[in-house]
Amino acid sequence: MARIVMKFGGTSVANVERIKKVAERVKAEVDAGNEVGLVVSAMSGVTNELVGYVRDTSKLYDAREYDTVVSAGEQITCGLAAIALQEIGVSARSWLGWQVPILTDDAHGSARIQRIEGEEIVRRMGEGQVAVFAGFQGVDETNRIATLGRGGSDTSAVAIAAALGAERCDIYTDVDGIYTTDPRIVTKARKLDRITYEEMLELASQGAKVLQTRAVEMAMKHHVRVQVLSSFEDKPGSLIVDEDEIVEQEVVSGIAYSRDESKITLTRVPDEPGSAAQVFGSLAKQHINVDMIVQNVSPEGGYTDLTFTVGKDDYDRTIKLLQDKDSGFAYDELVPDTNVVKISVIGVGMRSHAGVASTMFETLSEKGINIQVISTSEIKVSVLIAEEYTELALRALHTAYGLDTE
Amino acid sequence: MARIVMKFGGTSVANVERIKKVAERVKAEVDAGNEVGLVVSAMSGVTNELVGYVRDTSKLYDAREYDTVVSAGEQITCGLAAIALQEIGVSARSWLGWQVPILTDDAHGSARIQRIEGEEIVRRMGEGQVAVFAGFQGVDETNRIATLGRGGSDTSAVAIAAALGAERCDIYTDVDGIYTTDPRIVTKARKLDRITYEEMLELASQGAKVLQTRAVEMAMKHHVRVQVLSSFEDKPGSLIVDEDEIVEQEVVSGIAYSRDESKITLTRVPDEPGSAAQVFGSLAKQHINVDMIVQNVSPEGGYTDLTFTVGKDDYDRTIKLLQDKDSGFAYDELVPDTNVVKISVIGVGMRSHAGVASTMFETLSEKGINIQVISTSEIKVSVLIAEEYTELALRALHTAYGLDTE
């Protein structure tokens, strides 16, 4: 017997029939002797509809009112799921964010969970009652509904699992697990049985859209074991766990790619203290997130070329900011390039194995792919290449690191 | 300067454009120096959609979960209305039932308001902030959402007006006021400037569907002046007030009709104590509401004919109950008749004027209309006639009581 949290996204609860199927899956866990907390998203399409109403009403809306409107989507599914469970003989009740309560800060629209008071719920779960939670929502200290931002239901589920002391948090999605790379591109991609939080975090933030980055961060912080599995098939998924739960660690666990990159090069920036700080300081003030950065001193001396990447969403604003005559940025030319992709090789095993980066560079070189920017972290090597090589690079690297299925 | 409550129903907030129009009307009151509480229903169609989801999920649903789902409709409108007001420069915030709080009993699905804690809201209204309330909802003492039953937004509005000490509660509807009778039938029907609570209560429960009976009862109890007026035209409506606010009272204020009646006659019921009690006791136990009752002793003695009416919704159940062999009801024949209509002449002036009933009987007699059942109260005379005479009777009575417009 275990206490588990099960989370179903919008497509899994898209209509009453699917909500009934979710109830059946929950019942199977209850029948197996488990205590279950169920976290549900809004029916797919509902959140977009509600967001549309808000935007049609006002361009500059009050985020607290936005949250009041948008949180209604999960409220509906939450009550329906409780009814669907009762209908098949499973004791259940719905818990809205303010009823639990799930206390958040006041960053409405992208609030962070601060505390969950789960004692009463744990007691009821012990008596066999399934707790059905509205995902994506909490309540701030002034008693106003706060939402966690898009995709926040994953974060809700992990936070609730932590608060309830759950043994596992199962995230049901439209994929059946975490793959070594995108199986739509690399047919030999392999489903991972287990992956560490650190690797998943890199995968999630590097463009694998299975799990919200914040949810993984929270799982890592609270040591919540997270399973990603399919809503539509009944088979085990991939488990995201602490490193010590993985006996034999591969050197490279997965290869991610992100097309959400744009590269900007500023040529002949004065090579003096403060030049880079001025540029990146200005971008930071505008909440523009800079990812990769390289700087090459020009051979003639006194000048440097500065290259960096920003997300495609921030691209226009960045260009505008840098071209602003009044800003006082010193450079010769601004060279933009949006036809780039970032490829990342990820694995905690890298810490103790040399040669991971050189394998990457050699493999790409053999295929004639030019590397534009390189950045590394303890468990990751990322390169920026021309976007047209995405598929070629992914397949070659997947083979080179021995990740292909037989 | 006054404090007023404005309530808009589902058709008045059916989409974002209409919500913006509602905001404009509220702004006009704010600009005129009034403190405004705004009560909104769900967008028309939304409540039915949500109720449909619940019923598709389970026939025997948990009323607390029903309330969780269905209350989301008003929550959405409430947030949107606050945003629409802010958009045109009016300070506003939304208040859900649990945020106010509007405390109710635990009769989920048709809860009654027990207490509203309005101090904080009154304070904010004093600072110029419009309070936007989700109609139809409150919270019970266990912190679960409770809805007031269909049409409950009228009741919300009146209860909120009472709690805020509002000078007036304006109910915006798709009609422009209270008429002497149904203007679709009697073209000479006249809009009433003022009507008493007692008369409105009779009109509402006698089939004039402008205002919820419970809302009128609550207004009478708390002396809340209620105005019924059009959402779509900008002109005064009808005011529902205490009797002493009406200087010159007409003898008859209005004529109502209800097609929701069915007549049942039981012939040759033993004329002995307890016969009627047995019948009506059994109906009461099944929550069947009996309206009109007449009993005639048969000339031969020892037996009586018992005639009464029930709502059309309860008709089948009533017949089934009375025909149940095991019930032990003693009668000769059961004569049902659903082709009947109840016509009621209403007016507080009746208390001090004789002849109202006889005018009614004479008028109907002159038109050759047979009266099947009569019942009277202090301010009302009701008759049951064949349904086919509805329009003829209404027009004749409207003229007979001098209610026609010139």
GROMACS .gro file of C-alpha atoms in nm, chain A residues 16-17 19-20 43 46 50 52-54 56-62 64-69 71-73 75-87 92-96 98-99 124 139 142-145, chain B residues 16-17 19-20 43 46 50 52-54 56-62 64-69 71-73 75-87 92-96 98-99 124 139 142-145:
model
  104
   16VAL     CA    1  -1.707   1.363  -1.965
   17GLU     CA    2  -1.620   1.029  -2.129
   19ILE     CA    3  -1.306   1.200  -1.714
   20LYS     CA    4  -1.487   0.869  -1.656
   43MET     CA    5  -1.067   2.032  -2.013
   46VAL     CA    6  -1.128   2.566  -2.182
   50LEU     CA    7  -1.120   3.180  -2.076
   52GLY     CA    8  -0.950   3.472  -2.475
   53TYR     CA    9  -1.242   3.626  -2.285
   54VAL     CA   10  -1.002   3.811  -2.057
   56ASP     CA   11  -1.106   4.050  -2.536
   57THR     CA   12  -1.222   4.241  -2.230
   58SER     CA   13  -0.900   4.430  -2.174
   59LYS     CA   14  -0.545   4.437  -2.305
   60LEU     CA   15  -0.413   4.545  -1.965
   61TYR     CA   16  -0.601   4.317  -1.734
   62ASP     CA   17  -0.571   4.288  -1.358
   64ARG     CA   18  -0.593   3.885  -0.991
   65GLU     CA   19  -0.911   3.901  -1.199
   66TYR     CA   20  -0.745   3.697  -1.474
   67ASP     CA   21  -0.678   3.429  -1.213
   68THR     CA   22  -1.039   3.444  -1.091
   69VAL     CA   23  -1.163   3.380  -1.443
   71SER     CA   24  -0.906   2.910  -1.250
   72ALA     CA   25  -1.272   2.825  -1.317
   73GLY     CA   26  -1.156   2.570  -1.577
   75GLN     CA   27  -1.268   2.397  -1.079
   76ILE     CA   28  -1.513   2.244  -1.325
   77THR     CA   29  -1.300   1.935  -1.398
   78CYS     CA   30  -1.224   1.890  -1.030
   79GLY     CA   31  -1.593   1.866  -0.933
   80LEU     CA   32  -1.674   1.643  -1.229
   81ALA     CA   33  -1.388   1.404  -1.149
   82ALA     CA   34  -1.512   1.372  -0.789
   83ILE     CA   35  -1.860   1.292  -0.920
   84ALA     CA   36  -1.721   1.040  -1.171
   85LEU     CA   37  -1.535   0.862  -0.890
   86GLN     CA   38  -1.840   0.853  -0.664
   87GLU     CA   39  -2.043   0.717  -0.955
   92ALA     CA   40  -1.399   1.120  -0.328
   93ARG     CA   41  -1.421   1.493  -0.277
   94SER     CA   42  -1.295   1.794  -0.466
   95TRP     CA   43  -1.045   2.041  -0.320
   96LEU     CA   44  -1.005   2.383  -0.478
   98TRP     CA   45  -0.839   2.793  -0.147
   99GLN     CA   46  -1.006   2.499   0.023
  124ARG     CA   47  -0.931   1.157   0.488
  139VAL     CA   48  -0.474   3.124  -0.295
  142THR     CA   49  -0.524   3.812   0.089
  143ASN     CA   50  -0.761   3.524   0.001
  144ARG     CA   51  -0.754   3.579  -0.374
  145ILE     CA   52  -0.717   3.296  -0.624
  422VAL     CA   53  -1.770   4.006  -2.372
  423GLU     CA   54  -1.944   4.282  -2.570
  425ILE     CA   55  -2.029   4.264  -2.030
  426LYS     CA   56  -1.865   4.583  -2.157
  449MET     CA   57  -2.318   3.400  -1.933
  452VAL     CA   58  -2.301   2.836  -1.946
  456LEU     CA   59  -2.219   2.283  -1.672
  458GLY     CA   60  -2.527   1.899  -1.850
  459TYR     CA   61  -2.170   1.788  -1.772
  460VAL     CA   62  -2.272   1.694  -1.418
  462ASP     CA   63  -2.372   1.318  -1.802
  463THR     CA   64  -2.120   1.219  -1.536
  464SER     CA   65  -2.372   1.077  -1.292
  465LYS     CA   66  -2.746   1.056  -1.243
  466LEU     CA   67  -2.707   1.062  -0.865
  467TYR     CA   68  -2.453   1.335  -0.821
  468ASP     CA   69  -2.318   1.477  -0.496
  470ARG     CA   70  -2.165   1.967  -0.312
  471GLU     CA   71  -1.970   1.868  -0.623
  472TYR     CA   72  -2.255   1.993  -0.843
  473ASP     CA   73  -2.218   2.330  -0.671
  474THR     CA   74  -1.839   2.326  -0.722
  475VAL     CA   75  -1.888   2.276  -1.095
  477SER     CA   76  -2.066   2.798  -0.956
  478ALA     CA   77  -1.775   2.834  -1.200
  479GLY     CA   78  -2.011   3.010  -1.444
  481GLN     CA   79  -1.702   3.313  -1.122
  482ILE     CA   80  -1.602   3.369  -1.484
  483THR     CA   81  -1.846   3.656  -1.542
  484CYS     CA   82  -1.755   3.814  -1.211
  485GLY     CA   83  -1.385   3.838  -1.296
  486LEU     CA   84  -1.457   3.958  -1.648
  487ALA     CA   85  -1.695   4.230  -1.525
  488ALA     CA   86  -1.428   4.358  -1.284
  489ILE     CA   87  -1.179   4.371  -1.571
  490ALA     CA   88  -1.430   4.548  -1.798
  491LEU     CA   89  -1.486   4.813  -1.530
  492GLN     CA   90  -1.114   4.866  -1.475
  493GLU     CA   91  -1.070   4.895  -1.852
  498ALA     CA   92  -1.344   4.741  -0.917
  499ARG     CA   93  -1.275   4.399  -0.773
  500SER     CA   94  -1.450   4.065  -0.789
  501TRP     CA   95  -1.594   3.890  -0.484
  502LEU     CA   96  -1.676   3.522  -0.500
  504TRP     CA   97  -1.650   3.239  -0.025
  505GLN     CA   98  -1.447   3.558  -0.041
  530ARG     CA   99  -1.400   4.976  -0.007
  545VAL     CA  100  -2.020   2.906   0.106
  548THR     CA  101  -1.758   2.359   0.612
  549ASN     CA  102  -1.604   2.591   0.350
  550ARG     CA  103  -1.772   2.428   0.049
  551ILE     CA  104  -1.934   2.627  -0.229
   0.00000   0.00000   0.00000
